Amino acid sequence: MMNDTSMMTDKLGANGDEFYNFLMDAHEGLSEEQSHALNARLVLMLANEVGNIDTLKSVIKTAVEFNHE
Amino acid sequence: MPGYDYKPFEVTPPPELDGEGEAKTRYPVAIIGAGPIGLAAAVDLATKGVPSIVLDDNNVVSIGSRAICWAKRTLEIFDRLGIGERMLAKGVTWKTGRLFHGSSEVYNFDLLPEEGHKYPAFINLQQYYVEQYLVERAKEFPDLIDLRFKNKVVEHQDNGDHITLQVETPFGNYELKADYTIVCDGAGSPTRKRMGLPFDGQTFEEHFLIADVEMEESPFETQVPERWFWFEPEFHSGQSALLHKQPDNIYRIDLQLGPESDPKLEATEEKVFPRIKAIVGDKPFKLDWMSVYKFRCAKLERFVHNRMLFVGDSAHVVSPFGARGGNGGIQDVDNICWKLAAVIKGEADVSLLETYNEERVHGSAENILNSSRATNFMTPKSSIEHLFRNEVLNLSSKMPFARKLINSGRLSVPCSLEAKTLQQNDESNGIKQVQVGDVVLDAPVKADGDSTWLVSQVQGEFTLLGVGDVELPDVGGVRRIGINQSNVNYKTLHDEEGLATRRYGEGNAYLLRPDGHVLAIYKSPDAGKIRSVLDHISNPIFEKEVA
Ligand SMILES: Cc1cc2nc3c(=O)[nH]c(=O)nc-3n(C[C@H](O)[C@H](O)[C@H](O)COP(=O)(O)OP(=O)(O)OC[C@H]3O[C@@H](n4cnc5c(N)ncnc54)[C@H](O)[C@@H]3O)c2cc1C
């Protein structure tokens, strides 16, 4: 899974910092519960943006590989 | 070698008070503050033949090491001012940064992977050395720089066509008049406060311990000096730690202490020694200096207030992650001095100074944006932010996009001035790396058979730089320099390694400002066009929105 070239490509490029800070700002002032809910919505919406089921499965599997023991 | 020897500068009674000598009644430029920024401004003006008087309330260089990281661009500006090579010789050159999470390395970056530059991405050099070198350089202009220590500015008045300053000295008080005043009195700027100007921004809650330790044996495992940054280090309970080498076997240690810590208690040897030991182990060290800081990002809305010109920390402050404070201030100096000199010599209308405001408000906003993002990444404000931060670090062991998100400081680079009032459209068509608004990109060249560097050849004056097959017209007030040209009646340089040609593009002509920023690029430069660009500089028309 980890050699998936698409996932190993940085697609945010120069916009990485802007994206990250925009995301953190979206969480500002939320309770932990609200933040979890926001994260869940975001995952669902971004999944819809990606669309392709094979890509989605592969991303999920890779993210699971990074689980802390 | 012992720590730095703080020699007080000589303090003499000003001519206004000693009854002898001739006291000038009016100066073209008064500079408040002899920190790195005020001193650099005095030297820059002197290189253009403009006299100034520099007033500082103190008589010694900056105590304790504040700034240590000086960026490539700063060194190139200091090259023009005459201390770049000295800084490079004394400073510790580095370009690799390593990032650790806990005890494992997650990522490392090379800030200048390319060869062919006179100056490296960064050197580390204590601020006191930089100030000392600047004072010594300023003394080489005895007719142009009147440097007065223990001269504190306590009051000022803007009279429309000049400024009056009230100065307090150990010998008594006096008044002086100046056509323009450059305000470089630092982050706490008494001048800014006196004028009641809002200085808005963000204060970070976190406390940071900054310590400089002297040790014979390097605390690094590598021999090459690098920047080491830890998130959640094993040796320190706080969120982050930073280790950096300075000259004289001094190492800078930054430790994040958390918002709850008591700064007074933390800045004691009992608290600091164990923290340092946790990093350096049993290697012997001597504590040179320490303090506990809270950081702030803030700036003035405008840097130009009639004849009061704010430059350096008085105009903007940033958290130090990214080293954008002093480096940003030196870019202010580079930007304002040629403009002020032109205004004072009657070569340009006073509205040229408004372009300093436009360009450097833009530059400092970029610096603040980058510094606050880095500080936010390092100091997560909520458990969710913390979670995201740690998962970025987790993913970064394998995923390149996550590595790019890790932010321990986006290190100072000059901003582009593209699309600001003075800069023109690109009229070249070749492939090139340097764009309109960029600052000159260095390359090795030969002048009369001797090896030199582009940055040492093309800065300081309006310059038309032609590469290869392009004809450079003769325009008054513009120096011409040709690369790989022959049979011309102006200076030529030879590009033996082909780097200058690659960076600027064969057949292009670059019109450069005295601060090395690109005004325009032409395929076929003609005198009329260039003259109209210069006319616009001497009397700029602000069509675009001024920040
Ligand atoms: C811990 C720390 C680390 C840093 N690291 C870096 C770094 O790595 N790289 C970097 O680029 N920057 C760094 N900085 C920022 C850098 O130190 C400042 O940006 C720089 O000192 C600004 O210079 P300045 O001349 O504007 O102000 P200052 O250095 O503050 O100088 C102001 C001068 O004005 C004088 N003055 C004040 N009031 C009066 C008055 N009324 N009359 C006359 N004189 C007066 C003062 O005595 C002083 O000499 C760091 C700062 C800190 C605190």
XYZ file of C-alpha atoms and ligand atoms in Angstrom:
669
model
C 0.000 0.000 0.000
C 2.734 2.398 0.958
C 4.241 2.348 -2.508
C 1.084 3.801 -3.977
C 2.656 6.617 -5.990
C -0.342 8.903 -5.752
C -0.355 8.796 -1.975
C 3.405 9.281 -1.905
C 3.086 12.484 -3.922
C 2.782 15.809 -2.152
C -0.182 17.487 -3.805
C -0.583 20.361 -1.385
C 2.746 21.873 -2.413
C 3.119 25.502 -1.473
C -0.407 25.575 -0.042
C 0.261 23.136 2.796
C 0.620 25.754 5.524
C -2.424 27.635 4.362
C -4.553 24.479 4.331
C -3.356 23.389 7.775
C -4.035 26.747 9.363
C -7.433 27.032 7.712
C -8.331 23.652 9.181
C -7.094 24.611 12.648
C -9.060 27.849 12.466
C -12.186 25.854 11.639
C -11.734 23.970 14.923
C -11.173 27.066 16.993
C -13.639 27.474 19.831
C -15.257 24.053 19.350
C -15.708 21.555 22.168
C -13.937 18.247 21.713
C -17.194 16.597 20.766
C -17.954 19.264 18.186
C -14.440 18.911 16.783
C -14.861 15.156 16.369
C -18.124 15.763 14.584
C -16.477 18.311 12.308
C -13.691 15.850 11.536
C -16.225 13.146 10.698
C -18.092 15.456 8.347
C -14.851 16.479 6.718
C -13.773 12.888 6.103
C -17.138 12.119 4.544
C -17.135 15.189 2.348
C -13.531 14.762 1.243
C -14.342 11.123 0.424
C -17.080 12.333 -1.837
C -14.608 14.723 -3.464
C -12.214 11.847 -4.116
C -15.031 9.642 -5.375
C -13.001 6.661 -6.555
C -13.713 3.665 -4.292
C -10.343 1.984 -4.883
C -8.493 5.157 -3.918
C -10.644 5.559 -0.818
C -10.078 1.988 0.325
C -6.389 2.276 -0.228
C -6.168 5.548 1.723
C -8.156 4.078 4.609
C -5.971 0.981 4.743
C -2.805 3.067 4.741
C -4.072 5.364 7.477
C -4.909 2.291 9.583
C -1.321 1.074 9.177
C -0.231 4.176 11.101
C -2.383 3.253 14.147
C -0.542 3.585 17.408
C -0.186 0.247 19.171
C 37.862 31.420 24.482
C 35.926 33.442 27.022
C 32.485 34.871 26.334
C 32.083 38.076 24.384
C 33.953 41.094 25.712
C 31.410 43.898 25.974
C 33.466 47.039 25.432
C 31.425 50.171 25.993
C 31.528 52.642 23.100
C 33.020 56.026 23.712
C 30.554 58.654 24.877
C 31.455 62.252 24.126
C 29.629 65.517 24.755
C 27.632 66.468 21.654
C 28.819 69.621 19.857
C 25.451 71.189 20.675
C 26.476 71.173 24.345
C 30.244 71.483 24.613
C 30.283 75.020 23.270
C 33.116 74.064 20.963
C 33.057 72.876 17.399
C 30.260 73.624 15.121
C 26.854 72.326 16.034
C 24.815 71.713 12.945
C 21.364 73.069 13.274
C 19.742 70.712 10.828
C 20.490 67.178 9.625
C 19.087 65.529 6.523
C 18.473 62.286 8.431
C 18.265 61.467 12.129
C 18.204 57.794 13.096
C 16.746 56.838 16.473
C 18.358 53.626 17.747
C 21.713 51.987 17.037
C 20.571 48.379 16.956
C 21.396 46.343 13.863
C 18.713 48.133 11.874
C 19.596 51.744 12.711
C 23.296 51.069 12.196
C 22.719 49.341 8.870
C 20.565 52.270 7.736
C 23.314 54.775 8.607
C 25.902 52.754 6.677
C 23.583 52.267 3.701
C 22.865 56.016 3.495
C 26.565 56.763 3.830
C 27.378 54.506 0.862
C 25.063 56.821 -1.083
C 26.723 59.951 0.264
C 23.829 60.892 2.563
C 24.890 62.062 6.029
C 23.004 60.978 9.138
C 23.107 61.358 12.889
C 22.465 58.189 14.915
C 21.144 58.546 18.464
C 21.151 55.629 20.900
C 20.218 55.680 24.568
C 22.811 52.999 25.361
C 26.569 52.612 24.835
C 27.052 48.911 24.333
C 26.064 46.284 21.769
C 23.032 44.073 22.393
C 23.639 42.148 25.631
C 23.076 38.422 25.561
C 22.565 36.797 22.247
C 19.286 37.685 20.643
C 19.391 37.148 16.886
C 21.712 34.389 15.736
C 20.436 33.260 12.316
C 21.262 35.560 9.412
C 19.794 34.606 6.077
C 21.483 34.520 2.691
C 19.671 37.675 1.566
C 20.786 39.575 4.668
C 24.382 38.556 3.973
C 24.046 39.768 0.385
C 22.788 43.136 1.646
C 25.616 43.241 4.167
C 27.993 42.424 1.305
C 26.916 45.703 -0.263
C 27.306 47.485 3.087
C 30.814 46.086 3.538
C 30.515 43.534 6.365
C 29.131 40.461 4.575
C 32.464 38.718 4.173
C 33.444 39.444 7.753
C 30.190 37.937 9.013
C 30.656 34.892 6.816
C 34.205 34.369 8.066
C 33.193 34.513 11.728
C 29.756 32.892 11.488
C 28.846 29.229 11.593
C 27.556 28.173 8.186
C 24.682 25.713 8.110
C 22.037 24.600 5.698
C 20.634 21.340 7.004
C 17.763 21.188 9.436
C 16.767 17.958 11.185
C 13.388 17.353 12.734
C 12.822 14.822 15.451
C 9.671 13.497 17.049
C 10.543 12.048 20.424
C 13.928 10.483 19.804
C 13.505 9.507 16.173
C 14.341 11.658 13.199
C 11.323 12.196 10.978
C 12.678 14.483 8.339
C 15.591 16.654 7.284
C 15.848 19.484 4.796
C 18.591 21.219 2.869
C 17.936 24.947 2.571
C 20.321 25.576 -0.312
C 20.753 22.401 -2.320
C 22.196 24.372 -5.262
C 25.819 25.363 -5.766
C 26.975 28.697 -7.121
C 26.152 31.269 -4.456
C 28.607 33.499 -2.601
C 26.642 33.222 0.638
C 25.095 30.127 2.237
C 21.436 29.734 3.166
C 22.238 30.769 6.724
C 24.990 31.601 9.107
C 24.697 31.756 12.846
C 26.376 34.736 14.424
C 25.529 36.447 17.694
C 23.797 39.789 17.308
C 26.527 41.511 19.350
C 29.111 40.681 16.677
C 26.865 42.032 13.926
C 26.357 45.281 15.842
C 30.079 45.564 16.575
C 30.949 45.063 12.886
C 28.351 47.662 11.917
C 29.673 50.207 14.426
C 33.204 49.646 13.143
C 32.013 50.009 9.569
C 30.062 53.169 10.452
C 33.264 54.676 11.868
C 34.810 54.367 8.418
C 32.480 57.200 7.355
C 33.475 59.905 9.869
C 32.206 62.689 7.618
C 28.868 61.079 6.986
C 27.871 59.209 10.149
C 27.628 61.014 13.467
C 27.180 58.177 15.945
C 26.109 59.324 19.399
C 25.768 56.910 22.295
C 23.949 57.769 25.521
C 21.814 60.164 23.511
C 18.243 59.348 24.337
C 15.402 60.764 22.279
C 12.686 61.759 24.732
C 10.379 63.898 22.637
C 9.793 64.758 19.029
C 7.670 67.068 16.987
C 6.663 66.807 13.360
C 6.660 70.319 11.937
C 5.461 69.281 8.514
C 8.643 70.064 6.614
C 11.053 68.834 9.313
C 11.220 67.012 12.642
C 12.472 68.380 15.941
C 13.978 65.892 18.388
C 14.637 66.440 22.087
C 17.715 64.542 23.207
C 18.828 63.688 26.751
C 22.517 63.003 27.424
C 24.707 62.653 30.548
C 26.028 66.104 29.616
C 22.658 67.790 29.406
C 19.802 68.052 26.973
C 19.630 69.513 23.498
C 17.399 69.837 20.496
C 18.084 68.995 16.888
C 16.263 69.293 13.611
C 16.131 66.690 10.881
C 14.502 66.612 7.475
C 13.624 62.936 7.984
C 13.749 60.616 10.980
C 14.274 56.879 10.653
C 12.744 55.262 13.725
C 14.726 52.139 14.718
C 14.143 52.148 18.459
C 13.102 48.525 18.632
C 10.095 46.411 19.546
C 9.126 48.612 22.496
C 9.592 51.753 20.349
C 9.116 54.790 22.611
C 8.564 56.866 19.451
C 5.715 54.637 18.302
C 4.146 54.834 21.761
C 4.546 58.591 21.905
C 2.695 58.835 18.602
C -0.039 56.584 19.938
C 0.120 54.292 16.900
C -1.708 50.970 17.285
C 0.589 47.934 17.153
C -1.844 45.084 16.737
C -1.287 41.374 16.431
C -1.169 38.078 18.270
C 0.589 37.269 21.538
C 1.409 33.602 22.135
C 0.688 32.284 25.609
C 3.589 29.854 25.653
C 6.831 30.616 27.508
C 10.160 29.804 25.909
C 13.484 29.446 27.657
C 16.380 30.654 25.518
C 19.826 29.717 26.769
C 23.296 30.071 25.305
C 25.804 27.592 26.651
C 29.501 27.427 25.999
C 31.019 23.974 25.629
C 34.203 22.551 24.124
C 32.666 19.292 23.071
C 29.775 19.490 20.620
C 26.380 18.390 21.921
C 25.513 17.324 18.361
C 26.215 13.835 17.187
C 27.262 15.167 13.802
C 30.369 17.218 13.108
C 28.693 19.515 10.558
C 26.678 22.286 12.240
C 22.951 21.840 11.731
C 19.650 23.013 13.114
C 18.075 20.317 15.293
C 14.476 20.639 16.272
C 12.493 18.225 18.434
C 8.769 17.885 18.869
C 7.969 16.219 22.210
C 11.616 15.437 22.970
C 12.350 12.627 25.409
C 14.747 14.789 27.375
C 12.284 17.606 27.985
C 8.693 17.484 29.142
C 7.687 20.472 27.035
C 6.415 20.473 23.494
C 9.578 21.365 21.627
C 13.309 22.015 21.752
C 15.816 23.584 19.387
C 19.593 23.284 19.265
C 21.908 25.453 17.192
C 25.638 26.148 17.027
C 27.106 29.645 17.210
C 30.727 30.799 16.931
C 33.078 30.567 19.961
C 31.720 27.113 20.893
C 28.431 28.579 22.008
C 25.222 26.641 21.511
C 21.730 28.088 21.490
C 19.060 26.047 23.227
C 15.371 26.962 22.966
C 12.966 25.066 25.189
C 9.229 25.422 25.103
C 8.016 25.596 28.689
C 4.257 25.760 28.402
C 1.901 28.627 29.192
C 1.582 27.805 32.906
C 5.279 28.097 33.778
C 6.492 30.912 35.983
C 9.075 32.879 33.962
C 10.875 34.215 37.046
C 11.263 30.769 38.542
C 12.313 29.246 35.213
C 15.081 31.748 34.621
C 17.102 30.502 37.575
C 20.189 28.302 37.439
C 18.549 25.671 39.656
C 15.840 25.177 37.054
C 17.922 25.711 33.922
C 20.955 23.515 34.673
C 19.028 20.238 34.880
C 17.209 21.108 31.662
C 20.475 21.691 29.829
C 22.070 18.568 31.321
C 19.149 16.583 29.976
C 20.208 17.631 26.472
C 24.003 17.688 26.609
C 24.441 14.829 29.078
C 27.650 14.812 31.122
C 29.598 17.041 28.762
C 30.827 20.077 30.689
C 29.233 23.426 29.835
C 29.118 27.003 31.014
C 25.903 29.004 30.945
C 26.516 32.190 28.974
C 23.103 33.770 28.984
C 19.469 32.864 29.494
C 16.056 34.419 29.515
C 12.434 33.434 29.339
C 10.339 34.925 26.569
C 6.774 35.184 25.448
C 6.493 35.940 21.749
C 4.334 38.262 19.776
C 3.568 38.920 16.130
C 2.426 42.491 15.512
C 2.939 45.373 13.144
C 2.059 48.955 12.454
C -0.633 49.568 9.892
C 1.639 52.035 8.085
C 5.417 52.382 8.278
C 5.562 55.909 6.848
C 4.092 58.737 8.911
C 4.969 61.897 7.052
C 8.683 62.362 7.858
C 8.817 59.664 10.539
C 9.871 56.401 8.883
C 9.521 53.180 10.889
C 12.083 50.504 10.130
C 12.860 47.168 11.834
C 11.329 46.009 15.115
C 9.697 49.393 15.759
C 7.492 48.656 12.729
C 6.959 44.922 13.140
C 7.797 42.061 15.483
C 7.616 38.320 14.900
C 8.237 35.218 16.957
C 11.782 34.052 16.260
C 10.888 30.725 14.605
C 11.847 31.416 11.028
C 14.418 34.100 11.925
C 12.345 36.749 10.230
C 12.831 39.589 12.764
C 16.297 40.971 12.150
C 16.400 39.559 8.623
C 13.110 41.280 7.816
C 14.429 44.534 9.270
C 17.546 44.427 7.104
C 15.293 44.071 4.072
C 13.457 47.207 5.248
C 16.782 49.047 5.304
C 17.685 47.767 1.843
C 14.312 48.958 0.585
C 14.134 52.419 2.133
C 17.674 53.777 1.931
C 18.012 54.183 -1.840
C 14.582 55.767 -1.934
C 15.283 58.187 0.892
C 18.653 59.073 -0.660
C 16.929 59.835 -3.978
C 14.342 62.022 -2.246
C 16.985 63.905 -0.257
C 19.124 64.487 -3.349
C 16.086 65.848 -5.155
C 16.114 62.992 -7.667
C 12.690 61.725 -6.668
C 9.469 63.058 -5.268
C 8.727 62.326 -1.620
C 5.944 59.978 -2.747
C 8.646 57.416 -3.583
C 8.741 56.762 0.177
C 5.158 55.568 -0.075
C 6.469 52.599 -2.078
C 8.576 51.653 0.961
C 5.359 51.570 2.918
C 3.614 49.515 0.249
C 6.422 47.022 -0.254
C 7.539 46.464 3.311
C 4.065 46.359 4.853
C 3.555 43.544 2.354
C 6.890 41.921 3.272
C 6.275 42.092 6.988
C 2.751 40.725 6.619
C 4.280 37.709 4.872
C 6.825 37.352 7.676
C 4.130 37.582 10.321
C 1.946 35.034 8.538
C 4.815 32.540 8.379
C 6.000 33.141 11.925
C 2.559 32.836 13.452
C 1.791 29.653 11.532
C 5.018 28.111 12.811
C 4.325 29.205 16.357
C 0.780 27.858 16.142
C 2.069 24.490 14.947
C 4.539 24.366 17.810
C 2.044 25.455 20.445
C -1.236 23.590 19.835
C -3.998 25.449 21.634
C -6.463 22.559 22.065
C -6.405 18.798 22.297
C -7.695 18.594 18.720
C -4.890 20.788 17.446
C -2.494 18.640 19.397
C -3.990 15.510 17.852
C -3.631 16.843 14.315
C -0.093 17.974 14.993
C 0.948 14.579 16.293
C -0.686 12.708 13.439
C 1.152 14.943 10.964
C 4.352 13.862 12.720
C 3.202 10.230 12.697
C 2.480 10.254 8.946
C 5.642 12.175 8.157
C 7.858 9.178 8.840
C 6.725 7.903 5.433
C 4.529 10.409 3.644
C 6.096 13.395 1.872
C 3.006 15.611 2.049
C 2.969 15.301 5.840
C 6.655 16.217 6.073
C 5.891 19.436 4.293
C 3.222 20.248 6.861
C 5.610 20.003 9.792
C 6.343 23.557 10.740
C 9.214 24.411 13.065
C 9.736 27.765 11.338
C 9.664 28.672 7.656
C 13.067 30.250 7.415
C 13.474 33.796 6.159
C 13.485 34.353 2.410
C 13.017 37.702 0.647
C 9.489 38.396 -0.533
C 8.616 39.100 -4.131
C 7.655 42.680 -4.986
C 5.875 41.657 -8.162
C 2.732 43.642 -8.988
C 3.652 46.441 -6.603
C 3.594 50.004 -7.933
C 7.203 50.262 -9.159
C 7.541 46.896 -10.853
C 6.774 46.456 -14.563
C 5.408 43.651 -16.693
C 7.741 40.946 -17.922
C 8.605 41.625 -21.555
C 11.088 38.838 -22.027
C 10.238 35.514 -23.538
C 13.110 33.282 -22.597
C 13.240 30.637 -19.922
C 14.658 32.045 -16.717
C 14.574 31.545 -12.952
C 14.541 35.176 -11.844
C 11.195 36.940 -12.283
C 10.053 40.561 -12.055
C 9.879 41.596 -8.389
C 12.379 38.944 -7.290
C 15.645 39.862 -5.747
C 18.819 39.257 -7.740
C 19.880 35.595 -7.702
C 23.576 35.091 -7.229
C 25.910 33.281 -9.626
C 29.681 32.906 -9.951
C 31.201 35.117 -12.665
C 34.606 36.348 -13.810
C 35.480 40.028 -14.011
C 38.748 40.731 -15.862
C 39.728 37.140 -15.274
C 39.127 37.272 -11.515
C 36.451 35.164 -9.864
C 33.677 37.155 -8.281
C 29.947 36.963 -7.666
C 26.997 38.601 -9.287
C 25.664 39.936 -5.964
C 28.924 41.799 -5.422
C 28.748 43.325 -8.917
C 25.189 44.417 -9.626
C 23.784 45.879 -6.395
C 23.814 49.471 -5.137
C 22.830 51.318 -8.327
C 20.202 51.129 -11.029
C 21.677 48.499 -13.308
C 20.813 47.113 -16.691
C 22.151 43.584 -16.790
C 22.282 41.929 -20.195
C 22.900 38.242 -20.723
C 24.481 37.184 -23.999
C 22.955 38.359 -27.217
C 21.114 41.518 -26.235
C 21.962 45.174 -26.863
C 21.955 47.456 -23.828
C 21.005 51.082 -24.548
C 22.802 53.919 -22.809
C 20.423 55.594 -20.337
C 21.541 58.316 -17.936
C 21.656 57.110 -14.320
C 21.725 53.435 -15.275
C 24.890 51.362 -15.086
C 25.232 48.729 -17.792
C 26.762 45.317 -17.184
C 26.990 42.632 -19.833
C 27.402 38.934 -19.245
C 29.212 37.030 -21.997
C 29.362 40.122 -24.171
C 32.313 41.597 -26.015
C 33.152 44.729 -27.974
C 30.961 46.897 -25.770
C 31.908 50.106 -23.965
C 30.708 49.051 -20.520
C 31.652 46.493 -17.914
C 31.412 42.844 -18.846
C 31.415 39.677 -16.808
C 32.115 36.192 -17.989
C 29.805 33.342 -17.074
C 32.219 30.432 -17.102
C 29.969 27.909 -15.380
C 26.803 28.820 -17.267
C 24.865 29.400 -14.038
C 24.199 33.107 -14.586
C 22.876 32.361 -18.064
C 20.666 29.602 -16.729
C 19.339 31.804 -13.935
C 18.686 34.912 -16.060
C 18.094 33.403 -19.496
C 20.081 33.939 -22.691
C 19.231 37.180 -24.466
C 17.423 38.883 -21.561
C 18.069 42.333 -20.149
C 17.223 42.880 -16.477
C 16.586 46.325 -15.076
C 17.569 46.177 -11.396
C 16.843 48.590 -8.580
C 19.683 49.653 -6.281
C 18.385 47.077 -3.766
C 18.739 44.334 -6.347
C 15.030 43.783 -6.974
C 14.011 43.262 -10.591
C 12.028 46.190 -12.001
C 11.611 44.866 -15.510
C 12.884 42.216 -17.922
C 13.216 42.914 -21.628
C 13.897 40.962 -24.759
C 14.714 44.180 -26.606
C 15.360 46.959 -24.124
C 15.068 50.477 -25.482
C 16.175 53.705 -23.909
C 12.740 55.315 -24.007
C 11.107 52.492 -22.138
C 13.784 52.427 -19.465
C 13.634 56.179 -19.087
C 9.899 56.016 -18.495
C 10.397 53.375 -15.777
C 12.882 55.689 -14.072
C 10.543 58.657 -14.463
C 7.845 56.630 -12.778
C 10.213 55.917 -9.884
C 11.005 59.586 -9.422
C 7.318 60.349 -9.331
C 5.328 57.190 -8.757
C 1.667 57.060 -9.586
C -0.240 54.713 -7.344
C -2.768 52.994 -9.518
C -2.794 49.822 -7.523
C -4.280 49.668 -4.102
C -1.772 50.695 -1.471
C -1.734 48.387 1.532
C 15.418 35.380 21.569
C 15.452 36.092 20.269
C 15.984 35.455 19.170
C 16.018 36.096 17.938
N 16.573 35.444 16.884
C 16.640 36.064 15.691
C 17.309 35.437 14.612
O 17.836 34.324 14.749
N 17.367 36.095 13.433
C 16.813 37.334 13.270
O 16.891 37.864 12.172
N 16.201 37.977 14.288
C 16.107 37.377 15.487
N 15.541 38.034 16.537
C 15.006 39.397 16.327
C 16.102 40.478 16.339
O 16.815 40.431 17.551
C 15.449 41.839 16.166
O 14.618 41.801 15.035
C 16.481 42.966 15.999
O 17.211 43.184 17.165
C 15.771 44.268 15.615
O 16.707 45.290 15.489
P 16.316 46.813 15.711
O 17.568 47.563 15.426
O 15.081 47.104 14.954
O 15.903 46.921 17.241
P 16.809 46.711 18.544
O 17.861 45.708 18.303
O 15.870 46.469 19.652
O 17.523 48.118 18.737
C 16.833 49.253 19.168
C 17.836 50.272 19.664
O 17.162 51.481 19.962
C 17.674 52.018 21.163
N 16.645 52.908 21.735
C 15.455 52.567 22.289
N 14.816 53.669 22.708
C 15.597 54.733 22.399
C 15.473 56.144 22.594
N 14.409 56.681 23.187
N 16.468 56.950 22.169
C 17.566 56.419 21.559
N 17.719 55.090 21.361
C 16.763 54.263 21.776
C 17.984 50.771 21.993
O 18.949 51.042 22.999
C 18.536 49.836 20.939
O 19.930 49.993 20.779
C 15.490 37.412 17.796
C 14.968 38.060 18.903
C 14.950 37.424 20.131
C 14.389 38.151 21.298
